Amino acid sequence: MATIRKKLSDIHVSEARIAEIENMPDEDIDYSDIPELDEAWFARAEFRMPVTKKQVTLRLDDDIIAFFKESGKGYQTRMNAVLRAFVDAKKKQA
């Protein structure tokens, strides 16, 4: 099954609807479909630090850069994913 990703910028909401939501009093918000976070939830919860990325300067062949850029925005993320897969595979071999 494929994962479908959407960005908030892909969702088109009219200015009137945005104003309506922003001016809505808290007591008018429907929370019925959101489970309440009880003590059991907090007992199971784990604190995780975000994975940080480091900016580097890297010299790559023109065709490598072109290959990744051909598929559009996010090419650096895809490059990182390829490198991650390589590192993970090497670690499994060790």
Coordinates of N, CA and C in Angstrom, one line a residue:
M1 N 0.8 -1.2 0.0 CA 0.0 0.0 0.0 C 0.9 1.2 0.0
A2 N 0.6 2.2 -0.9 CA 1.4 3.4 -1.0 C 1.0 4.4 0.1
T3 N 1.9 5.2 0.5 CA 1.7 6.3 1.5 C 1.4 7.5 0.7
I4 N 0.3 8.2 1.0 CA 0.0 9.4 0.3 C 0.3 10.6 1.2
R5 N 1.1 11.5 0.8 CA 1.5 12.6 1.6 C 0.9 13.9 1.0
K6 N 0.4 14.7 1.9 CA -0.1 16.0 1.4 C 0.5 17.1 2.3
K7 N 0.6 18.3 1.7 CA 1.2 19.4 2.4 C 0.0 20.4 2.7
L8 N 0.1 21.1 3.8 CA -0.9 22.1 4.1 C -1.1 23.1 2.9
S9 N 0.0 23.3 2.2 CA -0.1 24.2 1.1 C -0.9 23.7 -0.1
D10 N -1.1 22.3 -0.1 CA -2.0 21.7 -1.1 C -3.5 21.8 -0.8
I11 N -3.8 22.2 0.4 CA -5.2 22.2 0.8 C -5.7 23.7 0.6
H12 N -6.7 23.8 -0.2 CA -7.2 25.1 -0.6 C -8.4 25.4 0.3
V13 N -8.3 26.4 1.2 CA -9.4 26.9 2.0 C -9.6 28.3 1.8
S14 N -10.8 28.7 1.7 CA -11.1 30.1 1.4 C -10.8 31.0 2.5
E15 N -10.5 32.3 2.2 CA -10.2 33.3 3.3 C -11.4 33.4 4.3
A16 N -12.6 33.3 3.7 CA -13.8 33.4 4.6 C -13.8 32.2 5.6
R17 N -13.5 31.0 5.2 CA -13.5 29.8 6.0 C -12.4 30.0 7.1
I18 N -11.2 30.4 6.7 CA -10.1 30.6 7.6 C -10.5 31.6 8.7
A19 N -11.1 32.7 8.3 CA -11.6 33.7 9.3 C -12.6 33.2 10.2
E20 N -13.5 32.3 9.7 CA -14.6 31.7 10.5 C -13.9 30.8 11.5
I21 N -12.9 30.0 11.1 CA -12.3 29.1 12.1 C -11.5 29.9 13.1
E22 N -10.8 30.9 12.7 CA -10.0 31.7 13.6 C -10.8 32.4 14.7
N23 N -12.0 32.8 14.3 CA -12.9 33.5 15.2 C -13.8 32.6 16.0
M24 N -13.7 31.3 15.8 CA -14.6 30.3 16.5 C -14.2 30.2 18.0
P25 N -15.1 30.4 18.9 CA -14.8 30.2 20.3 C -14.4 28.8 20.6
D26 N -13.5 28.6 21.6 CA -13.1 27.2 21.9 C -14.2 26.3 22.3
E27 N -15.2 26.8 22.9 CA -16.3 25.9 23.4 C -17.1 25.4 22.2
D28 N -17.0 26.0 21.0 CA -17.7 25.5 19.8 C -16.9 24.4 19.0
I29 N -15.7 24.2 19.5 CA -14.9 23.2 18.8 C -15.3 21.8 19.2
D30 N -15.5 20.9 18.2 CA -16.0 19.5 18.4 C -14.8 18.6 18.6
Y31 N -14.6 18.1 19.8 CA -13.5 17.3 20.1 C -13.9 15.8 20.2
S32 N -15.1 15.5 19.8 CA -15.7 14.1 20.0 C -14.9 13.0 19.3
D33 N -14.2 13.4 18.2 CA -13.4 12.3 17.5 C -12.0 12.3 18.0
I34 N -11.6 13.0 19.0 CA -10.2 13.0 19.5 C -10.2 12.3 20.9
P35 N -9.5 11.2 21.0 CA -9.5 10.5 22.3 C -8.8 11.4 23.4
E36 N -9.3 11.3 24.6 CA -8.7 12.1 25.7 C -7.4 11.4 26.1
L37 N -6.4 12.2 26.4 CA -5.1 11.7 26.8 C -5.1 11.5 28.3
D38 N -5.2 10.2 28.7 CA -5.3 9.9 30.2 C -4.0 9.5 30.7
E39 N -3.9 9.2 32.0 CA -2.7 8.8 32.7 C -2.0 7.6 32.0
A40 N -2.8 6.7 31.6 CA -2.2 5.5 30.9 C -1.5 5.9 29.7
W41 N -2.0 6.8 28.9 CA -1.4 7.3 27.7 C 0.0 7.9 28.0
F42 N 0.0 8.7 29.0 CA 1.3 9.4 29.4 C 2.3 8.4 30.0
A43 N 1.8 7.3 30.6 CA 2.7 6.3 31.2 C 3.4 5.6 30.1
R44 N 2.7 5.4 28.9 CA 3.3 4.6 27.8 C 4.1 5.6 26.9
A45 N 3.9 6.8 27.0 CA 4.6 7.8 26.1 C 6.1 7.8 26.3
E46 N 6.8 8.0 25.2 CA 8.2 8.1 25.3 C 8.7 9.5 24.8
F47 N 9.7 10.0 25.4 CA 10.3 11.3 25.0 C 11.4 10.9 24.0
R48 N 11.3 11.5 22.8 CA 12.3 11.3 21.8 C 12.8 12.6 21.3
M49 N 14.1 12.7 21.2 CA 14.8 13.9 20.6 C 14.7 13.8 19.1
P50 N 14.4 14.9 18.4 CA 14.3 14.8 17.0 C 15.7 14.5 16.3
V51 N 15.6 13.9 15.2 CA 16.9 13.6 14.5 C 17.3 14.9 13.8
T52 N 18.5 15.3 14.1 CA 19.0 16.5 13.6 C 19.8 16.2 12.3
K53 N 19.8 17.1 11.4 CA 20.6 17.0 10.2 C 21.7 18.0 10.2
K54 N 22.7 17.7 9.5 CA 23.9 18.6 9.4 C 24.0 19.1 8.0
Q55 N 24.2 20.4 7.8 CA 24.5 20.9 6.5 C 26.0 20.6 6.1
V56 N 26.2 20.1 4.9 CA 27.5 19.8 4.5 C 27.7 20.3 3.0
T57 N 28.9 20.5 2.6 CA 29.2 20.8 1.2 C 29.8 19.5 0.7
L58 N 29.2 19.1 -0.5 CA 29.6 17.8 -1.0 C 29.8 18.0 -2.5
R59 N 30.9 17.5 -3.0 CA 31.1 17.5 -4.5 C 30.6 16.2 -5.1
L60 N 29.7 16.4 -6.0 CA 29.0 15.2 -6.7 C 29.2 15.4 -8.2
D61 N 29.1 14.3 -8.9 CA 29.2 14.4 -10.4 C 27.9 15.0 -10.9
D62 N 28.0 15.7 -12.0 CA 26.8 16.4 -12.6 C 25.6 15.5 -12.8
D63 N 25.9 14.3 -13.4 CA 24.8 13.4 -13.7 C 24.1 12.8 -12.5
I64 N 24.8 12.7 -11.4 CA 24.2 12.3 -10.1 C 23.2 13.4 -9.7
I65 N 23.6 14.6 -9.7 CA 22.8 15.7 -9.2 C 21.6 15.8 -10.2
A66 N 21.8 15.7 -11.5 CA 20.7 15.8 -12.5 C 19.7 14.7 -12.2
F67 N 20.2 13.5 -12.0 CA 19.3 12.3 -11.7 C 18.3 12.6 -10.6
F68 N 18.8 13.1 -9.5 CA 18.0 13.3 -8.3 C 17.1 14.5 -8.6
K69 N 17.6 15.6 -9.2 CA 16.8 16.8 -9.4 C 15.6 16.5 -10.4
E70 N 15.8 15.5 -11.3 CA 14.8 15.3 -12.4 C 13.4 15.0 -11.7
S71 N 13.4 14.3 -10.6 CA 12.2 14.0 -9.9 C 11.6 15.1 -9.1
G72 N 12.2 16.3 -9.2 CA 11.5 17.5 -8.6 C 12.0 17.8 -7.2
K73 N 11.2 18.6 -6.5 CA 11.5 19.1 -5.2 C 11.7 18.0 -4.2
G74 N 12.7 18.2 -3.3 CA 13.0 17.2 -2.3 C 14.1 16.3 -2.7
Y75 N 14.9 16.7 -3.7 CA 15.9 15.8 -4.2 C 17.0 15.5 -3.1
Q76 N 17.3 16.5 -2.3 CA 18.3 16.3 -1.2 C 17.8 15.3 -0.2
T77 N 16.5 15.3 0.1 CA 15.9 14.3 1.0 C 16.0 12.9 0.4
R78 N 15.8 12.8 -0.9 CA 15.9 11.5 -1.6 C 17.4 11.0 -1.6
M79 N 18.3 12.0 -1.8 CA 19.7 11.6 -1.7 C 20.0 11.1 -0.3
N80 N 19.5 11.7 0.7 CA 19.7 11.3 2.1 C 19.2 9.9 2.3
A81 N 18.0 9.6 1.7 CA 17.3 8.3 1.9 C 18.2 7.2 1.2
V82 N 18.8 7.5 0.1 CA 19.7 6.5 -0.6 C 20.9 6.3 0.3
L83 N 21.5 7.3 0.8 CA 22.7 7.1 1.7 C 22.3 6.4 2.9
R84 N 21.1 6.7 3.5 CA 20.6 6.0 4.7 C 20.5 4.5 4.4
A85 N 19.9 4.1 3.3 CA 19.7 2.7 2.9 C 21.0 2.0 2.7
F86 N 22.0 2.7 2.1 CA 23.3 2.1 2.0 C 24.0 1.9 3.3
V87 N 23.9 2.8 4.2 CA 24.5 2.7 5.5 C 23.9 1.6 6.3
D88 N 22.5 1.5 6.3 CA 21.8 0.5 7.0 C 22.2 -0.9 6.5
A89 N 22.3 -1.0 5.1 CA 22.7 -2.3 4.5 C 24.1 -2.7 5.0
K90 N 25.0 -1.8 5.0 CA 26.4 -2.1 5.4 C 26.4 -2.5 6.9
K91 N 25.6 -1.9 7.7 CA 25.6 -2.2 9.1 C 25.1 -3.6 9.3
K92 N 24.1 -4.0 8.5 CA 23.5 -5.4 8.6 C 24.6 -6.4 8.2
Q93 N 25.5 -6.1 7.3 CA 26.5 -7.0 6.8 C 27.6 -7.2 7.9
A94 N 27.8 -6.2 8.7 CA 28.9 -6.2 9.7 C 28.6 -7.2 10.8

